[in-house]
């Protein structure tokens, strides 16, 4: 640690130690769980929807017709011609990435579900569009908060810019309101927020596919710049509100031939609007989370950090066969709440679902991700026809095979299963019934064992943090969340269903694999199988409360 005139600067090694300390603290153990609130204060539950009082509200059109491409396009099969950037296409982009997907009702209670998943349906992720001047955009170029419940943009900032007829695209910034998760999960909330940023990033990429657009995460935008661009550092606008942490900025490329003007940070000609709403009466402090946010603050990476991505497995995409449109598939994504314990999937379907997680330079969602893949899947196979039940490895980056072989316990089989329908990076580590083990790893939840298969995402951990700095902690969780979102959609496409599993008995898995240090860490679990619906729930159309705004044709219904 060094200090000049009252400021304390920590060395990279100290901040990495700090984020590793948070990671250890937020683990569950069989004899004690990570610290939580010890009960839910329902009266103080944070609202899942933030609004900005006194900012101009621009309702986005909701288009009734579905002219999205076949679902295969989501997995990199088939080209989609780019659609023009208009309010209608911006509306569809946000609806299919971060919009509402349904309202669920039981007598006495109702809640919204969204296109992107979130642990506990708490939704800590907020999104901001940084739009150029568009002809139909009454507020002009500026920063807009996306308000999913109104399907509207709330204008936060405006700057002078002549409207463009065919702009290159726009930017989207993601932020987290950690308190939404900490209310329920306490110290481990920071992990869930980071998973959700990853889900949201992949959701943005998948939505872009439906419009023939591309998405690129811009890792060179650091937290300080992003906070400034999005107005998160404007203390007066958040005076009465829970803070938002800057996470990432993406470029949404709508017109590949368009020219990008550099994104300036605030100058005197910017005009700001709105005050952030308060989400609950009292925000409890979790010092471990504050420390984790601080330690993992992302600074601009050097060019060296973004060196060439290791080549992905050279396999053509082989996604699940699905007759639906991309829009239908995205809207129908749900988490299974229960599995039947019976449904078996074919080996072909199993491989097709896993195929969606492979990083390929031109397949969504990982074509938006400029970093090497650091996560592999440890699979618990329960019901896959033609495959022995047991423990398997899905190797997402072939370059890691040798080091995994060396680090895993001796005695694993490392066998390519016989008679796979096509080549795949799948290795059997051991045969056997792993249902009890999978259930234990997920805090006793049957959905980890009643499925066709479940899995843990294992990340190259401490070596990556030591090399890239503590900000890479977030990136590892983002990659995990992206894998989760790909699995959710691929499972739907295959006619089954997925669920993210957020139970952090990490060291139990590490011990089973023979991992003795922190070179590898388990970050997120997932399960896929034949879902059982909850018959008590009624499903209502997501935007019934905005009825009357739906436009059936090409002229968007916009009200300011
Ligand atoms: C990171 C993460 C962890 C989750 N953990 C669990 C879990 O342990 N058990 C469970 O039943 N559902 C879990 N879920 C599913 C969420 O409860 C679900 O996403 C949320 O209720 C919203 O429902 P939806 O996915 O159908 O939109 C998890 C989801 C995420 C994204």
PDB file of N, CA and C and ligand atoms in Angstrom, residues 101-102 104 111-123 181 184-185 188 191-196 199 332-338 442-443 445 447 481 484-485 488 492 497-504 523-527, ligand 1:
ATOM      1  N   UNK A 101     -41.465 -10.415 -20.062  1.00  0.00           N
ATOM      2  CA  UNK A 101     -41.850 -11.596 -20.855  1.00  0.00           C
ATOM      3  C   UNK A 101     -43.206 -12.143 -20.427  1.00  0.00           C
ATOM      4  N   UNK A 102     -43.657 -11.833 -19.227  1.00  0.00           N
ATOM      5  CA  UNK A 102     -44.956 -12.325 -18.756  1.00  0.00           C
ATOM      6  C   UNK A 102     -45.285 -11.657 -17.424  1.00  0.00           C
ATOM      7  N   UNK A 104     -47.041 -13.059 -13.933  1.00  0.00           N
ATOM      8  CA  UNK A 104     -47.520 -14.265 -13.264  1.00  0.00           C
ATOM      9  C   UNK A 104     -48.446 -13.844 -12.141  1.00  0.00           C
ATOM     10  N   UNK A 111     -46.525 -10.727 -10.286  1.00  0.00           N
ATOM     11  CA  UNK A 111     -45.183 -10.189 -10.524  1.00  0.00           C
ATOM     12  C   UNK A 111     -44.823 -10.370 -11.988  1.00  0.00           C
ATOM     13  N   UNK A 112     -43.913  -9.520 -12.440  1.00  0.00           N
ATOM     14  CA  UNK A 112     -43.467  -9.584 -13.832  1.00  0.00           C
ATOM     15  C   UNK A 112     -42.263 -10.517 -13.961  1.00  0.00           C
ATOM     16  N   UNK A 113     -42.196 -11.210 -15.091  1.00  0.00           N
ATOM     17  CA  UNK A 113     -40.967 -11.906 -15.478  1.00  0.00           C
ATOM     18  C   UNK A 113     -40.355 -11.133 -16.640  1.00  0.00           C
ATOM     19  N   UNK A 114     -39.084 -11.366 -16.843  1.00  0.00           N
ATOM     20  CA  UNK A 114     -38.405 -10.636 -17.918  1.00  0.00           C
ATOM     21  C   UNK A 114     -37.698 -11.588 -18.871  1.00  0.00           C
ATOM     22  N   UNK A 115     -37.332 -11.028 -20.007  1.00  0.00           N
ATOM     23  CA  UNK A 115     -36.609 -11.782 -21.022  1.00  0.00           C
ATOM     24  C   UNK A 115     -35.269 -12.271 -20.460  1.00  0.00           C
ATOM     25  N   UNK A 116     -34.613 -11.435 -19.674  1.00  0.00           N
ATOM     26  CA  UNK A 116     -33.356 -11.850 -19.049  1.00  0.00           C
ATOM     27  C   UNK A 116     -33.660 -12.398 -17.657  1.00  0.00           C
ATOM     28  N   UNK A 117     -32.972 -13.475 -17.250  1.00  0.00           N
ATOM     29  CA  UNK A 117     -33.259 -14.055 -15.934  1.00  0.00           C
ATOM     30  C   UNK A 117     -32.521 -13.311 -14.830  1.00  0.00           C
ATOM     31  N   UNK A 118     -32.914 -13.571 -13.596  1.00  0.00           N
ATOM     32  CA  UNK A 118     -32.210 -12.972 -12.458  1.00  0.00           C
ATOM     33  C   UNK A 118     -32.517 -13.794 -11.221  1.00  0.00           C
ATOM     34  N   UNK A 119     -31.484 -14.072 -10.422  1.00  0.00           N
ATOM     35  CA  UNK A 119     -31.692 -14.867  -9.218  1.00  0.00           C
ATOM     36  C   UNK A 119     -32.760 -14.211  -8.355  1.00  0.00           C
ATOM     37  N   UNK A 120     -33.728 -15.014  -7.941  1.00  0.00           N
ATOM     38  CA  UNK A 120     -34.801 -14.498  -7.097  1.00  0.00           C
ATOM     39  C   UNK A 120     -35.701 -13.520  -7.827  1.00  0.00           C
ATOM     40  N   UNK A 121     -35.556 -13.384  -9.151  1.00  0.00           N
ATOM     41  CA  UNK A 121     -36.338 -12.418  -9.947  1.00  0.00           C
ATOM     42  C   UNK A 121     -36.180 -10.994  -9.393  1.00  0.00           C
ATOM     43  N   UNK A 122     -34.983 -10.695  -8.884  1.00  0.00           N
ATOM     44  CA  UNK A 122     -34.780  -9.396  -8.215  1.00  0.00           C
ATOM     45  C   UNK A 122     -34.261  -8.317  -9.172  1.00  0.00           C
ATOM     46  N   UNK A 123     -33.622  -8.719 -10.225  1.00  0.00           N
ATOM     47  CA  UNK A 123     -33.212  -7.832 -11.321  1.00  0.00           C
ATOM     48  C   UNK A 123     -32.414  -6.592 -10.889  1.00  0.00           C
ATOM     49  N   UNK A 181     -30.198  -7.223  -4.693  1.00  0.00           N
ATOM     50  CA  UNK A 181     -29.841  -8.615  -4.398  1.00  0.00           C
ATOM     51  C   UNK A 181     -29.442  -8.774  -2.925  1.00  0.00           C
ATOM     52  N   UNK A 184     -31.952  -9.780  -0.201  1.00  0.00           N
ATOM     53  CA  UNK A 184     -32.281 -11.192   0.019  1.00  0.00           C
ATOM     54  C   UNK A 184     -31.062 -12.051   0.336  1.00  0.00           C
ATOM     55  N   UNK A 185     -29.937 -11.774  -0.330  1.00  0.00           N
ATOM     56  CA  UNK A 185     -28.824 -12.728  -0.277  1.00  0.00           C
ATOM     57  C   UNK A 185     -27.638 -12.289   0.572  1.00  0.00           C
ATOM     58  N   UNK A 188     -23.333 -12.541  -0.469  1.00  0.00           N
ATOM     59  CA  UNK A 188     -23.050 -13.120  -1.794  1.00  0.00           C
ATOM     60  C   UNK A 188     -23.757 -12.384  -2.929  1.00  0.00           C
ATOM     61  N   UNK A 191     -21.968 -11.451  -6.235  1.00  0.00           N
ATOM     62  CA  UNK A 191     -21.813 -12.506  -7.250  1.00  0.00           C
ATOM     63  C   UNK A 191     -23.042 -12.552  -8.163  1.00  0.00           C
ATOM     64  N   UNK A 192     -24.232 -12.533  -7.569  1.00  0.00           N
ATOM     65  CA  UNK A 192     -25.456 -12.629  -8.387  1.00  0.00           C
ATOM     66  C   UNK A 192     -25.570 -11.447  -9.348  1.00  0.00           C
ATOM     67  N   UNK A 193     -25.192 -10.267  -8.849  1.00  0.00           N
ATOM     68  CA  UNK A 193     -25.267  -9.090  -9.734  1.00  0.00           C
ATOM     69  C   UNK A 193     -24.392  -9.301 -10.961  1.00  0.00           C
ATOM     70  N   UNK A 194     -23.222  -9.886 -10.739  1.00  0.00           N
ATOM     71  CA  UNK A 194     -22.299 -10.064 -11.862  1.00  0.00           C
ATOM     72  C   UNK A 194     -22.808 -11.126 -12.842  1.00  0.00           C
ATOM     73  N   UNK A 195     -23.403 -12.216 -12.313  1.00  0.00           N
ATOM     74  CA  UNK A 195     -24.040 -13.185 -13.219  1.00  0.00           C
ATOM     75  C   UNK A 195     -25.066 -12.481 -14.095  1.00  0.00           C
ATOM     76  N   UNK A 196     -25.851 -11.618 -13.453  1.00  0.00           N
ATOM     77  CA  UNK A 196     -26.960 -10.994 -14.187  1.00  0.00           C
ATOM     78  C   UNK A 196     -26.452 -10.030 -15.254  1.00  0.00           C
ATOM     79  N   UNK A 199     -25.847 -12.338 -18.075  1.00  0.00           N
ATOM     80  CA  UNK A 199     -27.105 -12.706 -18.758  1.00  0.00           C
ATOM     81  C   UNK A 199     -27.578 -11.558 -19.633  1.00  0.00           C
ATOM     82  N   UNK A 332     -40.355 -16.816 -24.806  1.00  0.00           N
ATOM     83  CA  UNK A 332     -40.857 -17.962 -24.024  1.00  0.00           C
ATOM     84  C   UNK A 332     -39.844 -18.452 -22.983  1.00  0.00           C
ATOM     85  N   UNK A 333     -38.610 -17.901 -22.978  1.00  0.00           N
ATOM     86  CA  UNK A 333     -37.612 -18.370 -22.005  1.00  0.00           C
ATOM     87  C   UNK A 333     -38.122 -18.220 -20.575  1.00  0.00           C
ATOM     88  N   UNK A 334     -38.051 -19.277 -19.816  1.00  0.00           N
ATOM     89  CA  UNK A 334     -38.414 -19.254 -18.394  1.00  0.00           C
ATOM     90  C   UNK A 334     -37.444 -20.153 -17.635  1.00  0.00           C
ATOM     91  N   UNK A 335     -37.386 -19.981 -16.321  1.00  0.00           N
ATOM     92  CA  UNK A 335     -36.673 -20.940 -15.477  1.00  0.00           C
ATOM     93  C   UNK A 335     -37.656 -22.023 -15.072  1.00  0.00           C
ATOM     94  N   UNK A 336     -37.230 -23.287 -15.206  1.00  0.00           N
ATOM     95  CA  UNK A 336     -38.058 -24.379 -14.682  1.00  0.00           C
ATOM     96  C   UNK A 336     -38.059 -24.268 -13.161  1.00  0.00           C
ATOM     97  N   UNK A 337     -39.220 -24.475 -12.557  1.00  0.00           N
ATOM     98  CA  UNK A 337     -39.260 -24.451 -11.087  1.00  0.00           C
ATOM     99  C   UNK A 337     -39.199 -25.869 -10.535  1.00  0.00           C
ATOM    100  N   UNK A 338     -39.410 -26.856 -11.406  1.00  0.00           N
ATOM    101  CA  UNK A 338     -39.405 -28.259 -11.000  1.00  0.00           C
ATOM    102  C   UNK A 338     -39.188 -29.107 -12.252  1.00  0.00           C
ATOM    103  N   UNK A 442     -26.193 -28.152  -5.016  1.00  0.00           N
ATOM    104  CA  UNK A 442     -27.155 -27.065  -5.185  1.00  0.00           C
ATOM    105  C   UNK A 442     -28.027 -26.915  -3.944  1.00  0.00           C
ATOM    106  N   UNK A 443     -27.411 -27.061  -2.797  1.00  0.00           N
ATOM    107  CA  UNK A 443     -28.076 -26.834  -1.513  1.00  0.00           C
ATOM    108  C   UNK A 443     -29.330 -27.699  -1.375  1.00  0.00           C
ATOM    109  N   UNK A 445     -31.377 -28.837  -3.670  1.00  0.00           N
ATOM    110  CA  UNK A 445     -32.500 -28.593  -4.590  1.00  0.00           C
ATOM    111  C   UNK A 445     -32.633 -29.760  -5.583  1.00  0.00           C
ATOM    112  N   UNK A 447     -34.071 -29.846  -8.335  1.00  0.00           N
ATOM    113  CA  UNK A 447     -33.965 -29.518  -9.768  1.00  0.00           C
ATOM    114  C   UNK A 447     -32.561 -29.796 -10.317  1.00  0.00           C
ATOM    115  N   UNK A 481     -22.449 -15.827 -16.830  1.00  0.00           N
ATOM    116  CA  UNK A 481     -23.836 -15.415 -17.107  1.00  0.00           C
ATOM    117  C   UNK A 481     -24.179 -15.562 -18.584  1.00  0.00           C
ATOM    118  N   UNK A 484     -24.897 -19.044 -19.227  1.00  0.00           N
ATOM    119  CA  UNK A 484     -26.233 -19.337 -18.693  1.00  0.00           C
ATOM    120  C   UNK A 484     -27.327 -18.928 -19.668  1.00  0.00           C
ATOM    121  N   UNK A 485     -27.220 -17.723 -20.224  1.00  0.00           N
ATOM    122  CA  UNK A 485     -28.269 -17.246 -21.133  1.00  0.00           C
ATOM    123  C   UNK A 485     -28.300 -18.096 -22.410  1.00  0.00           C
ATOM    124  N   UNK A 488     -30.061 -21.274 -21.495  1.00  0.00           N
ATOM    125  CA  UNK A 488     -31.510 -21.068 -21.351  1.00  0.00           C
ATOM    126  C   UNK A 488     -32.188 -21.144 -22.721  1.00  0.00           C
ATOM    127  N   UNK A 492     -34.660 -24.143 -24.446  1.00  0.00           N
ATOM    128  CA  UNK A 492     -36.008 -23.860 -24.990  1.00  0.00           C
ATOM    129  C   UNK A 492     -36.109 -24.353 -26.421  1.00  0.00           C
ATOM    130  N   UNK A 497     -36.172 -27.289 -20.751  1.00  0.00           N
ATOM    131  CA  UNK A 497     -36.106 -25.993 -20.059  1.00  0.00           C
ATOM    132  C   UNK A 497     -34.903 -25.977 -19.121  1.00  0.00           C
ATOM    133  N   UNK A 498     -34.358 -24.785 -18.874  1.00  0.00           N
ATOM    134  CA  UNK A 498     -33.193 -24.663 -17.991  1.00  0.00           C
ATOM    135  C   UNK A 498     -33.507 -23.842 -16.754  1.00  0.00           C
ATOM    136  N   UNK A 499     -32.617 -23.903 -15.792  1.00  0.00           N
ATOM    137  CA  UNK A 499     -32.680 -23.010 -14.617  1.00  0.00           C
ATOM    138  C   UNK A 499     -31.266 -22.753 -14.120  1.00  0.00           C
ATOM    139  N   UNK A 500     -30.943 -21.483 -13.873  1.00  0.00           N
ATOM    140  CA  UNK A 500     -29.684 -21.133 -13.225  1.00  0.00           C
ATOM    141  C   UNK A 500     -29.738 -21.584 -11.781  1.00  0.00           C
ATOM    142  N   UNK A 501     -28.595 -21.985 -11.231  1.00  0.00           N
ATOM    143  CA  UNK A 501     -28.549 -22.440  -9.837  1.00  0.00           C
ATOM    144  C   UNK A 501     -27.494 -21.627  -9.094  1.00  0.00           C
ATOM    145  N   UNK A 502     -27.928 -20.885  -8.109  1.00  0.00           N
ATOM    146  CA  UNK A 502     -26.996 -20.013  -7.399  1.00  0.00           C
ATOM    147  C   UNK A 502     -26.771 -20.450  -5.971  1.00  0.00           C
ATOM    148  N   UNK A 503     -26.108 -21.584  -5.817  1.00  0.00           N
ATOM    149  CA  UNK A 503     -25.764 -22.031  -4.459  1.00  0.00           C
ATOM    150  C   UNK A 503     -24.251 -22.198  -4.464  1.00  0.00           C
ATOM    151  N   UNK A 504     -23.583 -21.623  -3.492  1.00  0.00           N
ATOM    152  CA  UNK A 504     -22.125 -21.537  -3.632  1.00  0.00           C
ATOM    153  C   UNK A 504     -21.363 -22.488  -2.708  1.00  0.00           C
ATOM    154  N   UNK A 523     -18.108 -21.161 -10.461  1.00  0.00           N
ATOM    155  CA  UNK A 523     -18.762 -19.849 -10.358  1.00  0.00           C
ATOM    156  C   UNK A 523     -20.276 -19.891 -10.483  1.00  0.00           C
ATOM    157  N   UNK A 524     -20.829 -20.887 -11.151  1.00  0.00           N
ATOM    158  CA  UNK A 524     -22.270 -20.839 -11.417  1.00  0.00           C
ATOM    159  C   UNK A 524     -22.700 -22.235 -11.836  1.00  0.00           C
ATOM    160  N   UNK A 525     -23.898 -22.635 -11.441  1.00  0.00           N
ATOM    161  CA  UNK A 525     -24.406 -23.951 -11.831  1.00  0.00           C
ATOM    162  C   UNK A 525     -25.673 -23.787 -12.663  1.00  0.00           C
ATOM    163  N   UNK A 526     -26.057 -24.848 -13.343  1.00  0.00           N
ATOM    164  CA  UNK A 526     -27.202 -24.766 -14.256  1.00  0.00           C
ATOM    165  C   UNK A 526     -27.785 -26.162 -14.392  1.00  0.00           C
ATOM    166  N   UNK A 527     -29.067 -26.244 -14.713  1.00  0.00           N
ATOM    167  CA  UNK A 527     -29.706 -27.547 -14.848  1.00  0.00           C
ATOM    168  C   UNK A 527     -30.713 -27.510 -15.996  1.00  0.00           C
TER     169      UNK A 527
HETATM  170  C1  LIG B   1     -27.742 -16.462 -11.062  1.00  0.00           C
HETATM  171  C2  LIG B   1     -29.048 -17.186 -10.900  1.00  0.00           C
HETATM  172  C3  LIG B   1     -29.211 -18.092  -9.873  1.00  0.00           C
HETATM  173  C4  LIG B   1     -30.415 -18.771  -9.716  1.00  0.00           C
HETATM  174  N1  LIG B   1     -30.530 -19.698  -8.723  1.00  0.00           N
HETATM  175  C5  LIG B   1     -31.657 -20.440  -8.629  1.00  0.00           C
HETATM  176  C6  LIG B   1     -31.754 -21.490  -7.675  1.00  0.00           C
HETATM  177  O1  LIG B   1     -30.795 -21.757  -6.930  1.00  0.00           O
HETATM  178  N2  LIG B   1     -32.912 -22.192  -7.623  1.00  0.00           N
HETATM  179  C7  LIG B   1     -33.974 -21.921  -8.444  1.00  0.00           C
HETATM  180  O2  LIG B   1     -35.005 -22.596  -8.361  1.00  0.00           O
HETATM  181  N3  LIG B   1     -33.903 -20.922  -9.364  1.00  0.00           N
HETATM  182  C8  LIG B   1     -32.776 -20.193  -9.485  1.00  0.00           C
HETATM  183  N4  LIG B   1     -32.677 -19.212 -10.434  1.00  0.00           N
HETATM  184  C9  LIG B   1     -33.816 -18.924 -11.310  1.00  0.00           C
HETATM  185  C10 LIG B   1     -34.463 -17.596 -10.907  1.00  0.00           C
HETATM  186  O3  LIG B   1     -35.195 -17.763  -9.718  1.00  0.00           O
HETATM  187  C11 LIG B   1     -35.327 -17.082 -12.042  1.00  0.00           C
HETATM  188  O4  LIG B   1     -34.465 -16.654 -13.075  1.00  0.00           O
HETATM  189  C12 LIG B   1     -36.204 -15.913 -11.632  1.00  0.00           C
HETATM  190  O5  LIG B   1     -37.188 -16.317 -10.725  1.00  0.00           O
HETATM  191  C13 LIG B   1     -36.895 -15.289 -12.835  1.00  0.00           C
HETATM  192  O6  LIG B   1     -37.663 -16.247 -13.507  1.00  0.00           O
HETATM  193  P1  LIG B   1     -37.441 -16.538 -15.048  1.00  0.00           P
HETATM  194  O7  LIG B   1     -36.034 -17.026 -15.217  1.00  0.00           O
HETATM  195  O8  LIG B   1     -38.470 -17.584 -15.392  1.00  0.00           O
HETATM  196  O9  LIG B   1     -37.648 -15.253 -15.783  1.00  0.00           O
HETATM  197  C14 LIG B   1     -31.491 -18.529 -10.601  1.00  0.00           C
HETATM  198  C15 LIG B   1     -31.321 -17.616 -11.641  1.00  0.00           C
HETATM  199  C16 LIG B   1     -30.123 -16.959 -11.799  1.00  0.00           C
HETATM  200  C17 LIG B   1     -29.987 -16.008 -12.941  1.00  0.00           C
END
